[in-house]
PDB file of C-alpha atoms in Angstrom:
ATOM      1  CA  UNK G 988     115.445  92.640  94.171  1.00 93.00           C
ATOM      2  CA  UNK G 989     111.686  92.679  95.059  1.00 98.00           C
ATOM      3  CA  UNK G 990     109.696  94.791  93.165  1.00 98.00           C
ATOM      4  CA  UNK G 991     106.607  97.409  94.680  1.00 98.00           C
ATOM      5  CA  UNK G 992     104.383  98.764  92.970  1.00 98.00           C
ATOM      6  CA  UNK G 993     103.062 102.440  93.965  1.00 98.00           C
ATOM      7  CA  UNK G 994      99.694 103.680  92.753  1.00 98.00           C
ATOM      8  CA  UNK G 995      98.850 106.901  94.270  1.00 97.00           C
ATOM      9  CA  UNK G 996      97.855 110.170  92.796  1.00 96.00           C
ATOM     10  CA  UNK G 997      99.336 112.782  94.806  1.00 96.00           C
ATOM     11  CA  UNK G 998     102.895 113.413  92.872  1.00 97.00           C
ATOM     12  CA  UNK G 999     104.675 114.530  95.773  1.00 96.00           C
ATOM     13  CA  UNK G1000     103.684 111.477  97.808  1.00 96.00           C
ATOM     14  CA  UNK G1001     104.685 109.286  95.301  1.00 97.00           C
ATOM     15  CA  UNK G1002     107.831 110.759  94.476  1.00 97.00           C
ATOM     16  CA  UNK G1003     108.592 110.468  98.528  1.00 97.00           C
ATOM     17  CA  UNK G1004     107.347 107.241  98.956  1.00 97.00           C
ATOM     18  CA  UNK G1005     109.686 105.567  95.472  1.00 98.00           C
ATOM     19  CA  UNK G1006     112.378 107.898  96.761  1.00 98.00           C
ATOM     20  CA  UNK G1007     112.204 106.193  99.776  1.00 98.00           C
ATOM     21  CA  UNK G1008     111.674 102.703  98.991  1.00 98.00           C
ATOM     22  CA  UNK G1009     114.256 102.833  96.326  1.00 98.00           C
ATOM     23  CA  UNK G1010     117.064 103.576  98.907  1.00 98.00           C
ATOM     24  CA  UNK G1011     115.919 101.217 101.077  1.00 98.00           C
ATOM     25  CA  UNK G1012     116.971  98.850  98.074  1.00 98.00           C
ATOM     26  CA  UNK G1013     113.419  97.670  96.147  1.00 98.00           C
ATOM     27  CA  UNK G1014     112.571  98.214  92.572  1.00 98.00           C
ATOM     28  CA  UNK G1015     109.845 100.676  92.294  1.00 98.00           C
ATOM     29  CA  UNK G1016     106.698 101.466  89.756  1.00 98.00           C
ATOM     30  CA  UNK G1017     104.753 104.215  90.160  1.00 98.00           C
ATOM     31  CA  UNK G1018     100.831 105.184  88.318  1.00 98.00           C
ATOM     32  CA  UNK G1019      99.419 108.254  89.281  1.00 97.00           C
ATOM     33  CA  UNK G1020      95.990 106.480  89.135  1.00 97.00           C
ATOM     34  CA  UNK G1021      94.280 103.273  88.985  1.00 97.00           C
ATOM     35  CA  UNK G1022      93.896 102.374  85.714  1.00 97.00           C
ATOM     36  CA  UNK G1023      98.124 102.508  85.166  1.00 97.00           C
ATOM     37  CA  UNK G1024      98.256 100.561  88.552  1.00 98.00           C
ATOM     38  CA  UNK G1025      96.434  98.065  87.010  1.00 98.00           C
ATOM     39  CA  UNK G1026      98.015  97.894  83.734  1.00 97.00           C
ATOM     40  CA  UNK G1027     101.085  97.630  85.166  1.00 98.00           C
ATOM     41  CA  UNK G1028     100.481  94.956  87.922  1.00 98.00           C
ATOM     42  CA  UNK G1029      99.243  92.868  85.064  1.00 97.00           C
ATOM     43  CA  UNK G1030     102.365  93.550  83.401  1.00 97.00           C
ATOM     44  CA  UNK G1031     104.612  92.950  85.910  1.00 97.00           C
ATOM     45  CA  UNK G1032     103.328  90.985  88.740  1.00 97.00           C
ATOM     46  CA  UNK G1033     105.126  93.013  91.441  1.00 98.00           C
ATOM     47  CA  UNK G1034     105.935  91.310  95.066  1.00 98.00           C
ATOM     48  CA  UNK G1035     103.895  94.328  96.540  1.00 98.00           C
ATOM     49  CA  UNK G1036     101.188  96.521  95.422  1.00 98.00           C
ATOM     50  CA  UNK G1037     100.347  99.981  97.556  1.00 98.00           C
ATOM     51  CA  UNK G1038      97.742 101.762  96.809  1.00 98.00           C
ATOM     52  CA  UNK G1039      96.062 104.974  97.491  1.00 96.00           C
ATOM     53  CA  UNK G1040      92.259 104.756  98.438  1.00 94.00           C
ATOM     54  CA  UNK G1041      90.779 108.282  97.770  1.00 92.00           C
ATOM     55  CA  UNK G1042      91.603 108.517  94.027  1.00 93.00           C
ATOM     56  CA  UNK G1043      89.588 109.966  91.236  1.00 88.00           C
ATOM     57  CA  UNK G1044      87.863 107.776  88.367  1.00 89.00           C
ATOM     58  CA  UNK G1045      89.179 104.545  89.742  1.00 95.00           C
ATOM     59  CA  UNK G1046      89.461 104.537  93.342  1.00 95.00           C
ATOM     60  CA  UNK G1047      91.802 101.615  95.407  1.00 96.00           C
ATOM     61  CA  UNK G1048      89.200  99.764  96.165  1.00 95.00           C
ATOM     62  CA  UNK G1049      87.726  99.092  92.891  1.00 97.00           C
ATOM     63  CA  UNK G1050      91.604  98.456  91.980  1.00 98.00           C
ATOM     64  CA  UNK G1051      91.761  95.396  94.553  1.00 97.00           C
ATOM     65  CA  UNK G1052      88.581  94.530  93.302  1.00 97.00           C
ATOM     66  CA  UNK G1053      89.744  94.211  90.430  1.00 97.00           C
ATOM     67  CA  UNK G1054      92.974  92.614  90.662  1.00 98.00           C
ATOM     68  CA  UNK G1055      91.399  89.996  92.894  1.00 96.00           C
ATOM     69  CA  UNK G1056      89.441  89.220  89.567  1.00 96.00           C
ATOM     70  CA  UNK G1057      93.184  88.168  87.813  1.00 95.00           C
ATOM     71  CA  UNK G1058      94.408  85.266  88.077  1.00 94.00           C
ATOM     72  CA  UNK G1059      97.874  86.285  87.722  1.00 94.00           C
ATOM     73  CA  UNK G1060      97.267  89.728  90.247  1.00 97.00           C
ATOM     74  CA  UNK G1061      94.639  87.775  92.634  1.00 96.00           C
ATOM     75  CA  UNK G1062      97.517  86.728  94.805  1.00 95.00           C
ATOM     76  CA  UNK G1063      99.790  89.849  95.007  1.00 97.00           C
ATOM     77  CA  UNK G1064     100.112  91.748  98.721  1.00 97.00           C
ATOM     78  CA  UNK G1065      98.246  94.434  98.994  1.00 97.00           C
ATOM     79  CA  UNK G1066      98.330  97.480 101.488  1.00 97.00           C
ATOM     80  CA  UNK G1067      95.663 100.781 101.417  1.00 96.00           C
ATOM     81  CA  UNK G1068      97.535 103.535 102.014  1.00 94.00           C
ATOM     82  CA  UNK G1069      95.061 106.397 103.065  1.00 89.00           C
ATOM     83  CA  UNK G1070      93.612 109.225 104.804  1.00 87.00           C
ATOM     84  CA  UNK G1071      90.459 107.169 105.801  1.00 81.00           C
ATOM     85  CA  UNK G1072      91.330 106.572 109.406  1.00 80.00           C
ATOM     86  CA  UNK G1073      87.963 105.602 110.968  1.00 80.00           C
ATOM     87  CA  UNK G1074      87.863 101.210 112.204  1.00 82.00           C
ATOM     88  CA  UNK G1075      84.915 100.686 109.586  1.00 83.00           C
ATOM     89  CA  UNK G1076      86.957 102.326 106.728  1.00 85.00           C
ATOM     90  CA  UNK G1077      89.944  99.513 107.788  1.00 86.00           C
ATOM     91  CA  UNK G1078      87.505  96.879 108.707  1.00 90.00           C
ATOM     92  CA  UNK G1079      86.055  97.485 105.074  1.00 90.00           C
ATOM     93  CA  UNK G1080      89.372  97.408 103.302  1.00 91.00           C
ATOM     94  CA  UNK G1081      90.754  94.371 105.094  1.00 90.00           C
ATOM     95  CA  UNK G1082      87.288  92.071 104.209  1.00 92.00           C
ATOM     96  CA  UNK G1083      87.707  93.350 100.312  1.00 93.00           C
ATOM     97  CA  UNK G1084      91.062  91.011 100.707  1.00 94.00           C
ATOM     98  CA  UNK G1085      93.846  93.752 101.581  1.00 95.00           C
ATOM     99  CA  UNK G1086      96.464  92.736 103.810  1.00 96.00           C
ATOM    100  CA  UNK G1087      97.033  95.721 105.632  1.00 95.00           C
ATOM    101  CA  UNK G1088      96.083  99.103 105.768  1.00 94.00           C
ATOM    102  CA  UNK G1089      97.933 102.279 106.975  1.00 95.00           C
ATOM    103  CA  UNK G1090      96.546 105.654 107.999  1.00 93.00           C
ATOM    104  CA  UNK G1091      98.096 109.137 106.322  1.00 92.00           C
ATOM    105  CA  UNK G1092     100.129 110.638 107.583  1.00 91.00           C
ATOM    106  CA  UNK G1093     102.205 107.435 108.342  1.00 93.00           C
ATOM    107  CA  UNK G1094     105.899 106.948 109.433  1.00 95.00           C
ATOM    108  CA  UNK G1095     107.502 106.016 106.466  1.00 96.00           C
ATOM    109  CA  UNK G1096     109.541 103.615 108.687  1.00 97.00           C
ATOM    110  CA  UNK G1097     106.218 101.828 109.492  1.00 97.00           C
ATOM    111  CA  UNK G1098     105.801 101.275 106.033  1.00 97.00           C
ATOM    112  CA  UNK G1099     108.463 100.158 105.328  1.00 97.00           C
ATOM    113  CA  UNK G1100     108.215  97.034 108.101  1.00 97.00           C
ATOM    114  CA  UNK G1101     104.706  96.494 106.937  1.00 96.00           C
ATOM    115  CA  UNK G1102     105.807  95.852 103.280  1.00 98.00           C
ATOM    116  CA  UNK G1103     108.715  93.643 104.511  1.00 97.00           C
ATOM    117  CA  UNK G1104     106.141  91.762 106.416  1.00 96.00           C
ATOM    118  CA  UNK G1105     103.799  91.002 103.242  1.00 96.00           C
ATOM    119  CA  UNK G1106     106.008  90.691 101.422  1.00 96.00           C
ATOM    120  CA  UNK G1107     108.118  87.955 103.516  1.00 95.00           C
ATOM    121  CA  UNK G1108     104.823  86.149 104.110  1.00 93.00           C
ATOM    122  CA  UNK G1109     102.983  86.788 101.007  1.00 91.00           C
ATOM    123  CA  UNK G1110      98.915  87.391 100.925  1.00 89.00           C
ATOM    124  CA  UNK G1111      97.138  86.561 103.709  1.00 79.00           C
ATOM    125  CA  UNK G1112      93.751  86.122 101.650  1.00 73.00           C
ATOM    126  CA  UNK G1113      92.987  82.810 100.154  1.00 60.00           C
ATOM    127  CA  UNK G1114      91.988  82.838  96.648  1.00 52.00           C
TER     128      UNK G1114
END
C-alpha cells in the first residue's frame, strides 16, 4: 500500500482530502503544519508528499526546501496544493523542485491521477 503524506492546515481540507485518498486505497498521514510534515516525512519516507503552500510559520515552500536538504526526503514526489493560481506562482514552485502543482479548488479526481502519476514515475527532479 503506498503511503501519502498530507500537510495542510485547513482541518476540513485535510480531513476531505485523507477521507478521500484513504478509500481510494493509500495509507494516509496528515500535519496540520509544516514542521509535523517534516517530522514525519523524515520518519516515514512516504511515496508522496502534498503540501499546502499558504501556511503559517512554515510555509510549503520552505518545507520542499527543506526536504530537498535530506538525503533520505530529497527524492520523495512532491505536489503544491494551493490557492496561488497565477503561471509565476507555478513556474516558481516547479523550479524549487516540485513535481506538480494544483490550483484550489481542484477536482479531487484530478488529484488523485496526478498522485498516481508521481507516484508511478517517482520525482522528476534530479538530486
Amino acid at each position: 500500500m503506498n503511503t501519502i503524506l498530507l500537510i495542510e492546515d485547513n482541518m476540513d481540507i485535510l480531513e476531505n482530502l485523507a477521507e478521500y485518498f484513504e478509500l481510494e486505497g493509500y495509507e494516509i498521514l496528515i500535519a496540520n503544519n509544516g514542521k509535523k510534515g517534516i517530522e514525519l516525512a523524515r520518519k516515514t519516507i512516504p511515496d508522496l508528499i502534498i503540501c499546502d503552500v499558504l501556511m503559517p510559520q512554515m510555509d510549503g515552500h520552505e518545507v520542499l526546501q527543506i526536504l530537498l536538504d535530506i538525503a533520505r526526503t530529497a527524492e520523495i514526489p512532491f505536489i503544491f496544493s494551493t490557492s496561488m493560481s497565477e503561471k509565476v506562482d507555478r513556474a516558481e514552485a516547479l523550479a524549487l523542485g516540485a513535481d506538480d502543482y494544483i490550483v484550489k479548488p481542484f477536482e479531487l479526481e484530478a488529484l488523485l491521477k496526478m498522485a498516481k502519476a508521481c507516484i508511478k514515475s517517482g520525482s522528476k527532479r534530479h538530486v
